[in-house]
CSV table of C-alpha atoms and ligand atoms in Angstrom, one decimal:
chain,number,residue,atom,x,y,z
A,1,UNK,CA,0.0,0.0,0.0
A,2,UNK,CA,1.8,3.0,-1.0
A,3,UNK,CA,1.3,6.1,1.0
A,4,UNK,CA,2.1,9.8,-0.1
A,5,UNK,CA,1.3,11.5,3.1
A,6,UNK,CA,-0.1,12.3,6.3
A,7,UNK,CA,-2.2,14.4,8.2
A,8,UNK,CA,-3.6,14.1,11.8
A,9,UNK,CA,-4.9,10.9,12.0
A,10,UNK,CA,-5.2,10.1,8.3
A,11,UNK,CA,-2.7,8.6,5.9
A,12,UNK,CA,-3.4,8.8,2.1
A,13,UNK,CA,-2.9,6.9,-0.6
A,14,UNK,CA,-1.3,7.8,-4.2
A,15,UNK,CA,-4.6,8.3,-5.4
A,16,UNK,CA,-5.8,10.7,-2.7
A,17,UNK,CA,-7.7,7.7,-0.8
A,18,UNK,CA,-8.0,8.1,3.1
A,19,UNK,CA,-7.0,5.8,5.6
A,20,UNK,CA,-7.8,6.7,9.3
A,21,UNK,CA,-4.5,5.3,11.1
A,22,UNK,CA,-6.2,2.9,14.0
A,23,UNK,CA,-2.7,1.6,15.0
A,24,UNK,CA,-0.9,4.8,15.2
A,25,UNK,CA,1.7,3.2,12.7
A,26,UNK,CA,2.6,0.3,14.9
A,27,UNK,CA,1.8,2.3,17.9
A,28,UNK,CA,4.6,4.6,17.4
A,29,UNK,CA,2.4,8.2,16.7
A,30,UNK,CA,1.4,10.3,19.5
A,31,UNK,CA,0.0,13.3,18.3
A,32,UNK,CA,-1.2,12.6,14.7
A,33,UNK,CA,1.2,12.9,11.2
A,34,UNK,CA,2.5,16.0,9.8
A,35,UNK,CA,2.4,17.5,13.7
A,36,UNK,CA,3.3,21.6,13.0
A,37,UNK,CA,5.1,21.2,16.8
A,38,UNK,CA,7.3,18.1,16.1
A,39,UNK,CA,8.2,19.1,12.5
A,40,UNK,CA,9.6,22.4,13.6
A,41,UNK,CA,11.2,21.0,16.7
A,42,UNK,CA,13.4,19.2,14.2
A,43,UNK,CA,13.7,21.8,11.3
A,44,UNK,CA,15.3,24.1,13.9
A,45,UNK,CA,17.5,21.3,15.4
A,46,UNK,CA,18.8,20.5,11.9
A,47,UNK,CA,19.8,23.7,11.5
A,48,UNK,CA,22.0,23.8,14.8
A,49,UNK,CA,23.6,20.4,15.0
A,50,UNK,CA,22.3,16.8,13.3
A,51,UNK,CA,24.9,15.0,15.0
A,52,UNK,CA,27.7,14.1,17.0
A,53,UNK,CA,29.3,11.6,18.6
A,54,UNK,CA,28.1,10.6,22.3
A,55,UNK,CA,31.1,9.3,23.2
A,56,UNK,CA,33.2,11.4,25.1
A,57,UNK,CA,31.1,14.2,23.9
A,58,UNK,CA,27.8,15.5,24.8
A,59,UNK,CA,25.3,18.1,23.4
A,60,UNK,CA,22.1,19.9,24.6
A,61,UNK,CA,19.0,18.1,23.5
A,62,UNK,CA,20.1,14.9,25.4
A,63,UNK,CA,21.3,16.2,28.5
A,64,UNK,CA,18.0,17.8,28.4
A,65,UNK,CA,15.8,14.8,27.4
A,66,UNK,CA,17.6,12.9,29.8
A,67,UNK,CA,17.1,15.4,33.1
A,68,UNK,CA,13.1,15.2,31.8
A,69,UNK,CA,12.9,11.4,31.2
A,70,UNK,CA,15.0,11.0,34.8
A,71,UNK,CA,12.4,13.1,36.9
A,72,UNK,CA,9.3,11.5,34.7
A,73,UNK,CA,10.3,7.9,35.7
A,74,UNK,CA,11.9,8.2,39.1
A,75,UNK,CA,15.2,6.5,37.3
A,76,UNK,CA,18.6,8.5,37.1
A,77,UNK,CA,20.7,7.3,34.1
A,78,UNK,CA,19.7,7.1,30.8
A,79,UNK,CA,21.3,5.0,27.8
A,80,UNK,CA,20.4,5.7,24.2
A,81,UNK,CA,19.9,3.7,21.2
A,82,UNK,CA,17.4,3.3,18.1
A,83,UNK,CA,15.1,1.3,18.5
A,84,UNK,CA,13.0,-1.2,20.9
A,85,UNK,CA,14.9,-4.2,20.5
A,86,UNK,CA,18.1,-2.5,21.8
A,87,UNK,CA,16.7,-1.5,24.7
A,88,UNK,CA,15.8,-4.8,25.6
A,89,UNK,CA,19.5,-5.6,24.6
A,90,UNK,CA,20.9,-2.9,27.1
A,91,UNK,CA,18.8,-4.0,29.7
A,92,UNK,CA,19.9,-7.5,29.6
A,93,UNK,CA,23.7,-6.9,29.2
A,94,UNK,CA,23.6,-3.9,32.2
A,95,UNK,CA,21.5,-6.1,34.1
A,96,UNK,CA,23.9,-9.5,33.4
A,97,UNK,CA,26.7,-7.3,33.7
A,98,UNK,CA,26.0,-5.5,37.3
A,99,UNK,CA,25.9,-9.0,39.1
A,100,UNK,CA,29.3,-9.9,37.6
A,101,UNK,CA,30.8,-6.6,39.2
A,102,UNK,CA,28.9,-7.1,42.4
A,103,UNK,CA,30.6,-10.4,42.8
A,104,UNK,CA,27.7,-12.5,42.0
A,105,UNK,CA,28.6,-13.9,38.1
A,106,UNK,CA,26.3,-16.6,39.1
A,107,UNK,CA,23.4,-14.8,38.2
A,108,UNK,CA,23.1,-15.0,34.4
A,109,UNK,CA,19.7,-16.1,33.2
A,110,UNK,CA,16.4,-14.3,32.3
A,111,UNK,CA,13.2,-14.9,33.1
A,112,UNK,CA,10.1,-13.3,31.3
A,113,UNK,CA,6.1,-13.7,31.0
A,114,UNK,CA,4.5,-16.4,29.0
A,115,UNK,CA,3.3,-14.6,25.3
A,116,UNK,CA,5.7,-12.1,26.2
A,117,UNK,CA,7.5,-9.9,22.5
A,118,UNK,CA,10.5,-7.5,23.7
A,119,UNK,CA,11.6,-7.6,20.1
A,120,UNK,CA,13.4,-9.6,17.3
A,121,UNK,CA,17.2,-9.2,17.5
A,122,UNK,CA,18.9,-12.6,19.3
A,123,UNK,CA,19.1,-11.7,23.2
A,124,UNK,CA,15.5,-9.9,22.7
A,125,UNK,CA,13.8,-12.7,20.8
A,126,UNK,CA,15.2,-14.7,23.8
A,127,UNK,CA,13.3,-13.7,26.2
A,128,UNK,CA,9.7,-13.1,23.6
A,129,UNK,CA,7.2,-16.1,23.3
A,130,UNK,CA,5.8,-16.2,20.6
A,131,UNK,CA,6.8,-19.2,18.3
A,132,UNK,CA,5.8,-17.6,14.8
A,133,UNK,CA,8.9,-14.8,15.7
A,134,UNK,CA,10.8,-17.3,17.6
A,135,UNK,CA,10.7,-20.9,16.3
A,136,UNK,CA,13.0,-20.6,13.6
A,137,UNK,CA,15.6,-19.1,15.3
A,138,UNK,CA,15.4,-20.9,18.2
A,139,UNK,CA,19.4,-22.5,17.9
A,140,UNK,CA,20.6,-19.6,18.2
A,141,UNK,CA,19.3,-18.2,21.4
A,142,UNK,CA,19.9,-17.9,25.0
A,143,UNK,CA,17.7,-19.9,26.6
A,144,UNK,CA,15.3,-17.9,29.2
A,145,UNK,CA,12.2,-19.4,31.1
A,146,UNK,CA,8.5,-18.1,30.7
A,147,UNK,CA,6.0,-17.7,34.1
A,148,UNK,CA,2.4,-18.0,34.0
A,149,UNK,CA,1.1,-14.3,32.3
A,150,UNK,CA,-1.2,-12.4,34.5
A,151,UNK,CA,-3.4,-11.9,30.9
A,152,UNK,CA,-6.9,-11.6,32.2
A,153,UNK,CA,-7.9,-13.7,29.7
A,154,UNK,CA,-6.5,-16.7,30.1
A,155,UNK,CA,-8.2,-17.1,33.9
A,156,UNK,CA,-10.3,-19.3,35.2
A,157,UNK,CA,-14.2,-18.8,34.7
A,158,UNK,CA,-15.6,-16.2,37.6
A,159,UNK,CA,-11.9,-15.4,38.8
A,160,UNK,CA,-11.5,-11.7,39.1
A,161,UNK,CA,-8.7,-10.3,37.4
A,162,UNK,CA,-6.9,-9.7,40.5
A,163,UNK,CA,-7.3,-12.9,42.0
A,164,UNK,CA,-5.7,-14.4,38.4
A,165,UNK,CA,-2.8,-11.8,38.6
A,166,UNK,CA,-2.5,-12.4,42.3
A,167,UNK,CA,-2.4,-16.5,41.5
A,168,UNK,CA,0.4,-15.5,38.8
A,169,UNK,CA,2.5,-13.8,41.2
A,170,UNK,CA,2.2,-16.8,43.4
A,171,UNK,CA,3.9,-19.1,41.4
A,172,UNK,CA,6.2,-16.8,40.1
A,173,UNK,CA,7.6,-16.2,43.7
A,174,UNK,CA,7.9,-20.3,43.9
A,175,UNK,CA,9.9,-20.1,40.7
A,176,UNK,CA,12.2,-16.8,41.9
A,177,UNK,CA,12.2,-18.6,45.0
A,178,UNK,CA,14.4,-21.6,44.1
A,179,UNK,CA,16.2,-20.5,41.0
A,180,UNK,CA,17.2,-16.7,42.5
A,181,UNK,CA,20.7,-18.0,43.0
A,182,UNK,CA,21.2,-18.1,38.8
A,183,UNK,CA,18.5,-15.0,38.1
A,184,UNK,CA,19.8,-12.2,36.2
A,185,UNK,CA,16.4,-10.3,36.0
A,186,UNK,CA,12.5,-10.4,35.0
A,187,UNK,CA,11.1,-9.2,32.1
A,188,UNK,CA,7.8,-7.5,31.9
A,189,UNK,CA,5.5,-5.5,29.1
A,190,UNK,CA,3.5,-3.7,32.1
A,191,UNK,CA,0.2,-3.8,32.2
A,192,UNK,CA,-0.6,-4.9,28.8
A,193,UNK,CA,1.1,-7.4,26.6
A,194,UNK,CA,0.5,-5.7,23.4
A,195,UNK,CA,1.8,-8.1,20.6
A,196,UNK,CA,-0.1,-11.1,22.2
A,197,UNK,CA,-3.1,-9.6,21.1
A,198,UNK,CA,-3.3,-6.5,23.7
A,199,UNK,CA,-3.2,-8.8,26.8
A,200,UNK,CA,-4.5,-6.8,29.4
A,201,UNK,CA,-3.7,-7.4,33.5
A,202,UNK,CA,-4.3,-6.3,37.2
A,203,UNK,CA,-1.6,-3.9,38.4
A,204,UNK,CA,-1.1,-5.6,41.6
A,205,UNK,CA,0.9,-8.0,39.5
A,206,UNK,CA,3.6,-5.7,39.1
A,207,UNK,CA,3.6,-4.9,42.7
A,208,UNK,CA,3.6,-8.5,43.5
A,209,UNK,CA,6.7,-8.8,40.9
A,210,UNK,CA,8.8,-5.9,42.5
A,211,UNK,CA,8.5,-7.5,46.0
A,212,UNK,CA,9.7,-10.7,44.9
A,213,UNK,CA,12.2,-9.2,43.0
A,214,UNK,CA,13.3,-7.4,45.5
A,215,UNK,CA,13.3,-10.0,48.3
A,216,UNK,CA,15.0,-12.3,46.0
A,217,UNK,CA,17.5,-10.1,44.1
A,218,UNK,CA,16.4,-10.6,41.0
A,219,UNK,CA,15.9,-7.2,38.4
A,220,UNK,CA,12.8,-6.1,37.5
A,221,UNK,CA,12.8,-4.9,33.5
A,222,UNK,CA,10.2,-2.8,32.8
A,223,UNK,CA,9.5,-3.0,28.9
A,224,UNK,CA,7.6,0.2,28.2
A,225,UNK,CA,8.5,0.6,24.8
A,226,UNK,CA,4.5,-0.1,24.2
A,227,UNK,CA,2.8,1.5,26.9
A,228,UNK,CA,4.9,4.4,27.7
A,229,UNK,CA,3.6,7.7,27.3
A,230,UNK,CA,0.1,7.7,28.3
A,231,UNK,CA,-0.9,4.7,26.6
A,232,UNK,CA,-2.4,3.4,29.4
A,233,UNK,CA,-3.8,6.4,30.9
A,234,UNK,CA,-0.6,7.3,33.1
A,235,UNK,CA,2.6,8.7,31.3
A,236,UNK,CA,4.4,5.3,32.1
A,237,UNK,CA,1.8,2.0,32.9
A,238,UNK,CA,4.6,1.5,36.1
A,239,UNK,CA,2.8,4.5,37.6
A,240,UNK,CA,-0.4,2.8,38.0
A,241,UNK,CA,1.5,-0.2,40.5
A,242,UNK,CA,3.3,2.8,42.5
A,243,UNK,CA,6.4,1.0,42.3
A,244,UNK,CA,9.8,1.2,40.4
A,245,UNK,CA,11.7,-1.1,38.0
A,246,UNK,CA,15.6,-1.4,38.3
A,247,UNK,CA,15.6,-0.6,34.4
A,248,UNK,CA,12.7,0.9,31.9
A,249,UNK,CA,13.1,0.6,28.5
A,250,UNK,CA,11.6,3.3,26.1
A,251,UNK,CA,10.5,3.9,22.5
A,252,UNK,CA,8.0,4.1,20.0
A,253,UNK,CA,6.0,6.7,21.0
A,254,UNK,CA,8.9,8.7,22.8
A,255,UNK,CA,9.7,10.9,19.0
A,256,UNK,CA,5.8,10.9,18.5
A,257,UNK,CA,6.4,8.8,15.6
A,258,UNK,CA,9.0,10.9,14.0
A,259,UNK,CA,12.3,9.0,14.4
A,260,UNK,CA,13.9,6.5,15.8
A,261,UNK,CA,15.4,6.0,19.2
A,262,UNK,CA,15.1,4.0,22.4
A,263,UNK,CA,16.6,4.6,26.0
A,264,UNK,CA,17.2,2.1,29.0
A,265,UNK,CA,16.9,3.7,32.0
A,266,UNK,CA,18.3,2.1,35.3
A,267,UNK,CA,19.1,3.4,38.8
A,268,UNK,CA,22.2,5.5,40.6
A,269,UNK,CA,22.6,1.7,42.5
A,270,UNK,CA,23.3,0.2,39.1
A,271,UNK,CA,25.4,3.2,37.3
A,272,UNK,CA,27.3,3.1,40.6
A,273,UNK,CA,28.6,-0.6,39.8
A,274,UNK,CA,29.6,0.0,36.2
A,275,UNK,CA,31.9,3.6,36.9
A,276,UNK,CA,35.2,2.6,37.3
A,277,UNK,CA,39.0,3.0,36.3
A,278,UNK,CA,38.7,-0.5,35.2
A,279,UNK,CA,37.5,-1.1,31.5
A,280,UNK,CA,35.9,-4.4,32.0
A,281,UNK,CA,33.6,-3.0,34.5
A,282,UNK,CA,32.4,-0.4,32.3
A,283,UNK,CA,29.4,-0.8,30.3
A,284,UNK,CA,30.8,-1.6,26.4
A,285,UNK,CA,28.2,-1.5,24.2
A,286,UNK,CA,27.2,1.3,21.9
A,287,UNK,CA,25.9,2.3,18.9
A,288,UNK,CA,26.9,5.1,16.0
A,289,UNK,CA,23.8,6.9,16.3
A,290,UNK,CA,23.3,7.1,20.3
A,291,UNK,CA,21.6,9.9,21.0
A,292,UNK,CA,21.0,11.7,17.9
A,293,UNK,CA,20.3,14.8,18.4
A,294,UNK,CA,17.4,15.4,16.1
A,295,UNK,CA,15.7,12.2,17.8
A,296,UNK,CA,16.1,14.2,20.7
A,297,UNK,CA,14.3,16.8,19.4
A,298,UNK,CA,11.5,15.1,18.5
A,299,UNK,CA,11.5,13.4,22.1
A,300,UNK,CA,11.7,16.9,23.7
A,301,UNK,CA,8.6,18.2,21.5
A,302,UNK,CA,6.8,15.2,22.4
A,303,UNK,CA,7.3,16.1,25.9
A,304,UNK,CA,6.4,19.7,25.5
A,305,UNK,CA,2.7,18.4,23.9
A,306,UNK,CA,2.5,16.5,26.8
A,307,UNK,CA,3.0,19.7,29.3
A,308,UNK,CA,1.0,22.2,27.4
A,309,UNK,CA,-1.9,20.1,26.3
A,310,UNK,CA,-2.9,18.5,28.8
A,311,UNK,CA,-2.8,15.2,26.9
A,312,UNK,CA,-3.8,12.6,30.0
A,313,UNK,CA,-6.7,14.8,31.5
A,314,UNK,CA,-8.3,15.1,27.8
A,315,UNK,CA,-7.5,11.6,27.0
A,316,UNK,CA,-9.6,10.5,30.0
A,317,UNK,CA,-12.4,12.6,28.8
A,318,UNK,CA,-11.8,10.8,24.6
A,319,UNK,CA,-11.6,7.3,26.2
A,320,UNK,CA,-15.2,8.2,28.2
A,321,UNK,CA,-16.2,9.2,24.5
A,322,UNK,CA,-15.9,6.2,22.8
A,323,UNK,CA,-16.9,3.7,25.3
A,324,UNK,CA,-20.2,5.4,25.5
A,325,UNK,CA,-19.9,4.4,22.0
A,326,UNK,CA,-19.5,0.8,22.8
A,327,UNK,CA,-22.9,0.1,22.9
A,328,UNK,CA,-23.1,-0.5,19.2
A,329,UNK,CA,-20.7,-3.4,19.7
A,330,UNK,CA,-23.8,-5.8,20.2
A,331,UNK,CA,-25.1,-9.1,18.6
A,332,UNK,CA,-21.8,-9.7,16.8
A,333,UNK,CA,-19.6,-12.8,17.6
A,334,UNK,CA,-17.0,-11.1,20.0
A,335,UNK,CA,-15.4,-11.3,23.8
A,336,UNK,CA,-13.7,-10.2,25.8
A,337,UNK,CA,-14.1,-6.4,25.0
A,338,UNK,CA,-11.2,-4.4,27.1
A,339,UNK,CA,-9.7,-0.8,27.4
A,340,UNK,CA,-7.3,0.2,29.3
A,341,UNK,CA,-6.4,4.3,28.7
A,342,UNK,CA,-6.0,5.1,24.9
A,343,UNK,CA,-5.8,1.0,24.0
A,344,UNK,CA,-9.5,-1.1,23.2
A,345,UNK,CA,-9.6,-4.4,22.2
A,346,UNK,CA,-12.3,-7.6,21.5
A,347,UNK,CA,-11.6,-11.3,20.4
A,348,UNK,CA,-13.6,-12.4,17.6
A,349,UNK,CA,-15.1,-15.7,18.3
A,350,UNK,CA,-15.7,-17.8,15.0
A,351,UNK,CA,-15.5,-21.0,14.7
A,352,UNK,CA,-12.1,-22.4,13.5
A,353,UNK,CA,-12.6,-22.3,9.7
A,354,UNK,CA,-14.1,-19.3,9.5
A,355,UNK,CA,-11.8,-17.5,11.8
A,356,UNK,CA,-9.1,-18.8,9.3
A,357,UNK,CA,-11.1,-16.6,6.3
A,358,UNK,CA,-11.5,-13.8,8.9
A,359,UNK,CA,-7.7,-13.4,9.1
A,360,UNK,CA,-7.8,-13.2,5.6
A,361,UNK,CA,-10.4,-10.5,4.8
A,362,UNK,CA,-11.1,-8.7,7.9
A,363,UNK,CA,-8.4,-6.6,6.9
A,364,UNK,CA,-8.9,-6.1,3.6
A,365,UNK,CA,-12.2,-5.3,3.9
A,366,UNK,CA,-12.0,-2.5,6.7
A,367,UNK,CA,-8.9,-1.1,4.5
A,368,UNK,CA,-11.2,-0.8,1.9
A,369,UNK,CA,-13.7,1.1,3.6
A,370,UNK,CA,-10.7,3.5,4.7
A,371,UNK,CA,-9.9,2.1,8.0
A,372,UNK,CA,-6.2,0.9,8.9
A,373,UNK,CA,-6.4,-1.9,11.4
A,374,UNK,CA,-4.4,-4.7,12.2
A,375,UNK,CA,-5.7,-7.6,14.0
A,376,UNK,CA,-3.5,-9.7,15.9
A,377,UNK,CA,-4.3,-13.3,15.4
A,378,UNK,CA,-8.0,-12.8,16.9
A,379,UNK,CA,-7.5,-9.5,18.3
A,380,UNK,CA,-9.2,-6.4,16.8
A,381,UNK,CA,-7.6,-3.5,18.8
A,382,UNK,CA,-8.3,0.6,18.8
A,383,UNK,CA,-4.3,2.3,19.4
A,384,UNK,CA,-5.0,5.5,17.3
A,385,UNK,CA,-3.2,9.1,18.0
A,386,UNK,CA,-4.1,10.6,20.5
A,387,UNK,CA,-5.3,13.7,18.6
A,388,UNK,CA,-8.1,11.4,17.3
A,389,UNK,CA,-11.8,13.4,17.6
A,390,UNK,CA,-15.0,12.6,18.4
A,391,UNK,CA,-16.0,12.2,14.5
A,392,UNK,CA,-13.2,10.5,14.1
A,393,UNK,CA,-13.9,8.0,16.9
A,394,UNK,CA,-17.1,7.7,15.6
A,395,UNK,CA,-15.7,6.8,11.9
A,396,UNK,CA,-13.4,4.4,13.8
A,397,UNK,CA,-16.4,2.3,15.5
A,398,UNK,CA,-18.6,2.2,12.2
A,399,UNK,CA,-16.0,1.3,9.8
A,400,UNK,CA,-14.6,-1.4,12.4
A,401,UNK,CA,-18.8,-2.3,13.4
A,402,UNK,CA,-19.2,-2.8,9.4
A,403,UNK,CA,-16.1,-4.7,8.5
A,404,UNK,CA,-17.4,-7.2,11.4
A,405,UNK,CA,-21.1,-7.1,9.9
A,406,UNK,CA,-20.2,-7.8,6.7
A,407,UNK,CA,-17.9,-11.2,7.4
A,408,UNK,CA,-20.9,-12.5,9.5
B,501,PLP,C1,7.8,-2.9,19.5
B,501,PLP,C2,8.2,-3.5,20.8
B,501,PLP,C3,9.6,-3.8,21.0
B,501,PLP,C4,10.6,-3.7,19.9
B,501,PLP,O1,10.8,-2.4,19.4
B,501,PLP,P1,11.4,-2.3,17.9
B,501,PLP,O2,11.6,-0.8,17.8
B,501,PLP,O3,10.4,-2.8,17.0
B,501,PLP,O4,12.7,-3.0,17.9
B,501,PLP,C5,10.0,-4.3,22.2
B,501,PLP,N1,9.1,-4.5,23.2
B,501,PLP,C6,7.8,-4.2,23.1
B,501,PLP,C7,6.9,-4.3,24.3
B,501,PLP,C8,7.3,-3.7,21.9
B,501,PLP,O5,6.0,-3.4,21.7
C-alpha cells in the first residue's frame, strides 16, 4: 500500500484515498502525522547540529531529554539507542553485567512472561514467546524461562482479574524462590502485553513482581516501549503499581512517531557498579547513532505536547467518549471487549474455519472502507493518535462495526 502523506490521523494513498490510522503506525504516533510542533522542533535542530558523537562528547538536546525522562520515571541514568529491540539488549547486558561486578557472576539467566514480544534481534527474541517470531531461530538463542502471564484472559471462569494476577504472582515467587541464586532479572511488558493480542492485566501484579524481585534479588525490567507515554492512561503503565523497575526501556512513542530512538533507563545503584577505572567494568556497548540529536528533538517536542496540552486529562475525557460508544458493539460474535487508557480491544469468536477466512479478509475489507487496522491473530484492537476526535472515533467504530457485519 503506498502512501504519499499524512495528516492528523489520516494517511493517504497515491490516489488521494484516506485511511484513518487505527494503530498509530505500529503504535509509534502520539500526536497525529504532519504535527506543525514536532516538525519544527526538528527543522530548527537541523539547523544547529544533526549530530555528534556521544562518546566522550555531549550536546544539549540529550542532556535535556535525559534530566526530563530522569524526573518522569523516578530513574537517574539514561542509555540511548534506536530502537526497541536495543533497549531490551541494554537491559539484559547492564543487568547480566551489574551482578558480575557485584561479585555474583552466578546470576546469568532471564526470566520473562509467557506470550511475552520484547523484540526480534537474538538476546530480545530470547526472552519473547511467541513461536511464529521465535521458532525458527530458536538455535541460536539464549535460553530464558517463561511464568504464567497475569493476561486476564487466560483465567479461570468467575476469577477476578486480580485474584488471576495475584495467582500468577504466586507461582512466580515459587519459581524466583528456588532458581534466584542463577536469576539475572524479569522481564515484563507492564500492564498490557501488546503483541499477544493486547493482553491486558491487574496492576497488583507488578507490585507482586517488584517485591519478589526485591526480596530475592532478581531485576525487574520494565519493557515500556508499548505502553509508555500515556498509553495506558498514566505517562508510564509502572505508575499505575506505584512502584519502580531497576531498568525501563523506552521507544516508540517517545519521538511521537518521527524518528527513531530508544533509551534504558536504570538506577544510581546500578550506574554506581559500572563507573570505574577498570575497562571491564564499564558498560561496552554502543551504537553510531546514540543519542541523535534530532531524535532528541523530537522526544523533547513530544514532551512539551505533553506539558501544554494536557494530553492525559483530555485523553480521559476521549476514552469516556468512545466507550459510550460501545454500545453499538452488540449481537456480533465477539469477547472479551477491554480498554485500558488510549488502547481497546475484543476477540472475535468464530468457529475455527471461519476465523481462518476472517484473518484473511477482515483486513482487507476494513482497509477498503478507509480504516487501517491490524488484528493480531483474533484480536481487533483501537491504538489510534491521541489527537483522534470525536468524528473521528465515531468513523473508527462504524467502519470497524461494518467490517465485522459484513464477514458475519
Ligand atoms: C515494539 C516492541 C519492542 C521492539 O521495538 P522495535 O523498535 O520494533 O525493535 C519491544 N518491546 C515491546 C513491548 C514492543 O512493543
Amino acid at each position: 500500500m503506498p502512501i504519499a502523506r499524512g495528516e492528523g490521523t489520516w494517511l493517504y494513498d497515491v490516489d488521494g484515498k484516506r485511511y484513518l490510522d487505527a494503530v498509530s503506525s505500529w503504535w509509534v504516533n502520539l500526536f497525529g502525522h504532519n504535527n506543525p510542533k514536532i516538525k519544527d522542533a526538528i527543522k530548527q535542530q537541523l539547523d544547529t547540529l544533526e549530530h555528534v558523537i556521544l562518546a566522550g562528547f555531549t550536546h544539549e538536546p540529550v542532556v535535556e531529554l535525559s534530566e526530563r525522562l530522569s524526573k518522569l520515571t523516578g530513574l537517574g541514568h539514561c542509555f540511548y539507542a534506536s530502537d526497541g529491540a536495543s533497549a531490551t539488549e541494554i537491559a539484559l547486558k547492564m543487568s547480566f553485567h551489574y551482578w558480575r561486578n557485584v561479585g555474583k557472576a552466578g546470576k546469568t539467566k532471564f526470566i520473562s512472561l509467557q506470550n511475552s514480544y520484547h523484540g526480534e534481534t537474538l538476546g530480545a527474541l530470547s526472552v519473547t514467546d511467541v513461536a511464529i517470531f521465535k521458532d525458527t531461530y530458536a538455535p541460536l538463542l539464549i535460553q530464558s524461562t517463561q511464568m504464567p502471564s497475569p493476561d486476564w484472559r487466560l483465567s479461570e471462569a468467575g476469577e477476578s482479574a486480580e485474584a488471576y494476577a495475584l495467582r500468577c504472582a504466586a507461582e512466580l515467587e515459587v519459581y524466583i524462590s528456588e532458581h534466584h541464586a542463577e536469576l539475572a532479572a524479569l522481564i515484563v511488558e507492564p500492564l498490557i502485553q501488546c503483541a499477544a493480542g493486547m493482553g491486558m492485566y491487574h496492576a497488583i501484579y507488578l507490585q507482586r513482581a517488584r517485591e519478589i524481585c526485591t526480596k530475592y534479588e532478581v531485576h525487574l525490567i520494565a519493557d515500556e516501549i508499548a505502553v509508555g507515554f500515556g498509553r495506558t492512561g498514566t505517562m508510564f503503565a509502572m505508575e499505575q503499581a506505584e512502584v519502580l523497575p531497576d531498568f525501563m526501556c523506552l521507544s516508540k512513542g517517545i519521538t511521537g512517531g518521527y524518528l527513531p530512538l530508544s533509551v534504558t533507563l536504570t538506577t544510581d545503584l546500578i550506574y554506581q557498579a559500572f563507573y570505574d577505572d577498570s575497562i571491564a567494568r564499564g558498560f561496552l556497548h554502543s551504537h553510531s547513532y546514540t543519542g541523535n540529536p534530532l531524535a532528541c528533538s523530537a522526544a523533547l517536542a513530544t514532551l512539551d505536547i505533553f506539558e501544554q496540552e494536557q494530553v492525559l486529562q483530555s485523553n480521559r475525557l476521549k476514552a469516556q467518549y468512545l466507550n459510550t460508544q460501545l454500545g453499538k458493539f452488540v449481537d456480533l460474535p465477539i469477547k472479551h471487549m477491554r480498554h485500558r487508557g488510549m488502547v481497546w480491544a475484543f476477540d472475535t469468536d468464530y468457529a475455527p474455519e471461519k476465523q481462518v477466512l476472517f484473518r484473511q479478509h477482515f483486513y482487507t475489507q476494513a482497509l477498503q472502507s478507509g480504516l487501517l487496522l491490524r488484528p493480531i491473530g483474533n484480536t481487533v484492537y483501537w491504538m489510534p493518535p491521541y489527537t483522534i476526535s470525536e468524528e473521528e472515533i465515531d468513523y473508527m467504530l462504524t467502519h470497524t462495526q461494518a467490517a465485522l457485519q459484513n464477514f458475519v
